[in-house]
mmCIF file of C-alpha atoms in Angstrom:
data_model
loop_
_atom_site.group_PDB
_atom_site.id
_atom_site.type_symbol
_atom_site.label_atom_id
_atom_site.label_comp_id
_atom_site.label_asym_id
_atom_site.label_seq_id
_atom_site.Cartn_x
_atom_site.Cartn_y
_atom_site.Cartn_z
ATOM 1 C CA MET A 8 85.490 102.864 92.586
ATOM 2 C CA ALA A 9 87.519 106.082 93.741
ATOM 3 C CA THR A 10 86.965 104.871 97.988
ATOM 4 C CA ASP A 11 87.816 101.297 97.207
ATOM 5 C CA MET A 12 91.288 102.459 95.500
ATOM 6 C CA PHE A 13 91.677 104.675 98.942
ATOM 7 C CA HIS A 14 91.263 101.692 100.796
ATOM 8 C CA GLN A 15 93.378 99.546 98.789
ATOM 9 C CA TRP A 16 96.175 102.180 98.820
ATOM 10 C CA GLU A 17 95.966 102.321 102.313
ATOM 11 C CA ALA A 18 96.368 98.643 102.880
ATOM 12 C CA THR A 19 99.275 98.861 100.389
ATOM 13 C CA LEU A 20 100.949 101.634 102.847
ATOM 14 C CA SER A 21 100.474 99.377 105.856
ATOM 15 C CA GLN A 22 102.119 96.574 104.486
ATOM 16 C CA ILE A 23 104.874 98.432 102.348
ATOM 17 C CA SER A 24 105.560 100.430 106.071
ATOM 18 C CA SER A 25 105.373 97.031 108.090
ATOM 19 C CA ASN A 26 108.080 95.679 105.595
ATOM 20 C CA ASP A 27 105.907 92.876 104.318
ATOM 21 C CA PRO A 28 108.401 90.377 102.186
ATOM 22 C CA SER A 29 105.336 90.470 99.515
ATOM 23 C CA ILE A 30 105.242 93.155 98.297
ATOM 24 C CA LYS A 31 107.906 93.685 96.159
ATOM 25 C CA TRP A 32 106.252 96.091 93.512
ATOM 26 C CA VAL A 33 104.255 99.029 94.015
ATOM 27 C CA ASP A 34 102.144 99.750 91.083
ATOM 28 C CA ALA A 35 100.198 103.463 91.511
ATOM 29 C CA MET A 36 100.144 104.341 87.974
ATOM 30 C CA CYS A 37 97.510 106.565 87.900
ATOM 31 C CA PHE A 38 95.666 106.829 91.535
ATOM 32 C CA LEU A 39 96.242 110.913 91.037
ATOM 33 C CA MET A 40 98.117 111.179 94.623
ATOM 34 C CA GLY A 41 99.463 114.040 94.316
ATOM 35 C CA ASP A 42 102.337 115.187 96.419
ATOM 36 C CA SER A 43 100.533 114.057 99.976
ATOM 37 C CA GLY A 44 100.122 110.733 98.339
ATOM 38 C CA ALA A 45 104.076 110.660 97.067
ATOM 39 C CA CYS A 46 105.026 111.774 101.142
ATOM 40 C CA ALA A 47 102.848 109.248 102.462
ATOM 41 C CA LEU A 48 104.501 106.263 100.376
ATOM 42 C CA ALA A 49 107.886 108.019 100.964
ATOM 43 C CA GLU A 50 107.066 107.697 105.176
ATOM 44 C CA ALA A 51 105.943 104.037 104.374
ATOM 45 C CA MET A 52 109.127 103.238 102.508
ATOM 46 C CA LYS A 53 111.520 104.630 105.411
ATOM 47 C CA THR A 54 111.870 101.019 107.164
ATOM 48 C CA ASN A 55 111.255 98.830 103.654
ATOM 49 C CA THR A 56 113.765 96.668 102.447
ATOM 50 C CA PHE A 57 111.750 94.407 99.929
ATOM 51 C CA VAL A 58 109.917 96.924 97.259
ATOM 52 C CA THR A 59 112.449 96.963 94.662
ATOM 53 C CA ARG A 60 109.966 98.276 91.924
ATOM 54 C CA ILE A 61 108.020 102.002 92.257
ATOM 55 C CA ASN A 62 105.575 103.359 89.546
ATOM 56 C CA LEU A 63 104.464 106.303 90.349
ATOM 57 C CA ARG A 64 103.382 107.180 86.474
ATOM 58 C CA LEU A 65 100.530 109.722 86.279
ATOM 59 C CA ASN A 66 100.103 111.139 89.600
ATOM 60 C CA GLN A 67 99.777 114.873 89.723
ATOM 61 C CA ILE A 68 103.065 114.571 91.901
ATOM 62 C CA GLY A 69 105.031 117.712 92.140
ATOM 63 C CA ALA A 70 108.273 118.898 93.528
ATOM 64 C CA ASP A 71 107.256 118.582 96.995
ATOM 65 C CA GLY A 72 106.339 114.358 96.694
ATOM 66 C CA VAL A 73 109.487 114.258 94.512
ATOM 67 C CA ALA A 74 111.260 115.848 97.489
ATOM 68 C CA SER A 75 109.832 113.394 99.713
ATOM 69 C CA ILE A 76 110.568 110.331 97.647
ATOM 70 C CA ALA A 77 114.747 111.750 96.719
ATOM 71 C CA GLU A 78 115.356 112.077 100.522
ATOM 72 C CA ASN A 79 113.292 108.228 101.007
ATOM 73 C CA LEU A 80 115.927 106.664 99.132
ATOM 74 C CA LEU A 81 118.847 108.229 99.717
ATOM 75 C CA GLU A 82 118.780 106.117 102.667
ATOM 76 C CA ASN A 83 116.745 103.101 101.612
ATOM 77 C CA LYS A 84 118.972 100.964 99.460
ATOM 78 C CA SER A 85 116.353 98.198 98.075
ATOM 79 C CA VAL A 86 114.607 100.364 95.214
ATOM 80 C CA LEU A 87 115.901 99.625 91.768
ATOM 81 C CA GLU A 88 113.511 100.870 89.559
ATOM 82 C CA LEU A 89 111.394 104.138 89.788
ATOM 83 C CA ASN A 90 108.958 105.396 87.187
ATOM 84 C CA LEU A 91 107.687 109.268 87.386
ATOM 85 C CA ALA A 92 106.566 109.517 83.972
ATOM 86 C CA ALA A 93 104.180 112.081 83.093
ATOM 87 C CA ASN A 94 103.971 114.156 86.997
ATOM 88 C CA GLY A 95 104.569 117.701 87.367
ATOM 89 C CA LEU A 96 107.978 117.906 88.766
ATOM 90 C CA GLY A 97 109.526 120.619 86.515
ATOM 91 C CA ASP A 98 113.092 122.152 87.213
ATOM 92 C CA GLU A 99 112.559 122.252 91.242
ATOM 93 C CA GLY A 100 111.554 118.258 90.937
ATOM 94 C CA ALA A 101 114.403 117.520 88.869
ATOM 95 C CA PHE A 102 116.571 119.344 90.916
ATOM 96 C CA HIS A 103 115.671 116.687 94.095
ATOM 97 C CA VAL A 104 116.065 113.929 91.557
ATOM 98 C CA ALA A 105 119.677 115.107 90.493
ATOM 99 C CA ARG A 106 120.011 115.081 94.234
ATOM 100 C CA LEU A 107 118.976 111.606 94.701
ATOM 101 C CA LEU A 108 121.154 110.623 91.901
ATOM 102 C CA GLU A 109 124.093 112.147 93.737
ATOM 103 C CA GLY A 110 123.459 110.208 96.589
ATOM 104 C CA ASN A 111 121.881 106.806 96.008
ATOM 105 C CA CYS A 112 123.920 103.992 94.512
ATOM 106 C CA SER A 113 121.765 101.326 94.484
ATOM 107 C CA LEU A 114 118.796 103.123 91.463
ATOM 108 C CA LYS A 115 119.503 101.310 88.112
ATOM 109 C CA LYS A 116 116.384 102.395 86.172
ATOM 110 C CA LEU A 117 114.670 105.975 86.489
ATOM 111 C CA ILE A 118 111.898 107.247 83.852
ATOM 112 C CA LEU A 119 110.996 110.598 84.011
ATOM 113 C CA ILE A 120 109.285 111.053 80.374
ATOM 114 C CA ARG A 121 106.773 114.083 80.187
ATOM 115 C CA CYS A 122 107.881 115.424 83.828
ATOM 116 C CA ASN A 123 107.901 119.880 82.659
ATOM 117 C CA ILE A 124 111.470 119.804 82.838
ATOM 118 C CA SER A 125 113.409 122.052 80.768
ATOM 119 C CA THR A 126 116.937 121.992 80.154
ATOM 120 C CA THR A 127 117.833 123.582 83.004
ATOM 121 C CA GLY A 128 116.496 120.316 85.279
ATOM 122 C CA ILE A 129 118.139 118.151 82.683
ATOM 123 C CA ILE A 130 122.037 119.709 82.889
ATOM 124 C CA ALA A 131 121.065 119.300 86.970
ATOM 125 C CA ILE A 132 120.635 115.510 86.374
ATOM 126 C CA ALA A 133 123.580 115.096 83.753
ATOM 127 C CA ARG A 134 125.467 116.451 86.312
ATOM 128 C CA SER A 135 124.823 114.585 88.809
ATOM 129 C CA LEU A 136 125.460 111.134 86.457
ATOM 130 C CA ARG A 137 128.794 112.034 86.848
ATOM 131 C CA ARG A 138 129.040 110.597 90.766
ATOM 132 C CA ASN A 139 126.366 107.886 90.162
ATOM 133 C CA LYS A 140 127.708 104.811 88.993
ATOM 134 C CA SER A 141 124.901 102.527 89.102
ATOM 135 C CA LEU A 142 122.100 104.139 87.056
ATOM 136 C CA ASN A 143 122.292 102.416 83.857
ATOM 137 C CA TRP A 144 118.729 103.548 82.181
ATOM 138 C CA LEU A 145 117.536 106.442 81.899
ATOM 139 C CA ARG A 146 114.448 107.876 80.451
ATOM 140 C CA THR A 147 113.713 111.708 80.115
ATOM 141 C CA PHE A 148 112.056 113.683 77.269
ATOM 142 C CA ALA A 149 109.176 116.193 77.480
#
């Protein structure tokens, strides 16, 4: 089963990187991809203009993985929704999210539930929203 999921994920990454218009939503919930999988997705998304929603809930993604995703989404303006719930982003990851929110004007919805972000990280995200006029839905709590 895990091998099938891995091969399916590899095929999906290939479709994403080739800018396949049939891939509009990436639902990778519970793939347990970790930072390396998040970095692979960020790399595949570099040239994609069709994916509008990404669900990465429960994937053991930390600060390094979210840093790659945030860096990509600073350039990629097609993604409107990002779900990073139940990943161990911590405050370092929250700082990457804050940097993303300062520079991305297309993201409309962001979910950061159960990401181990303390008040320090939440404050960084809140400050970034002063410059972000596009995000209209943010959900976060411990």
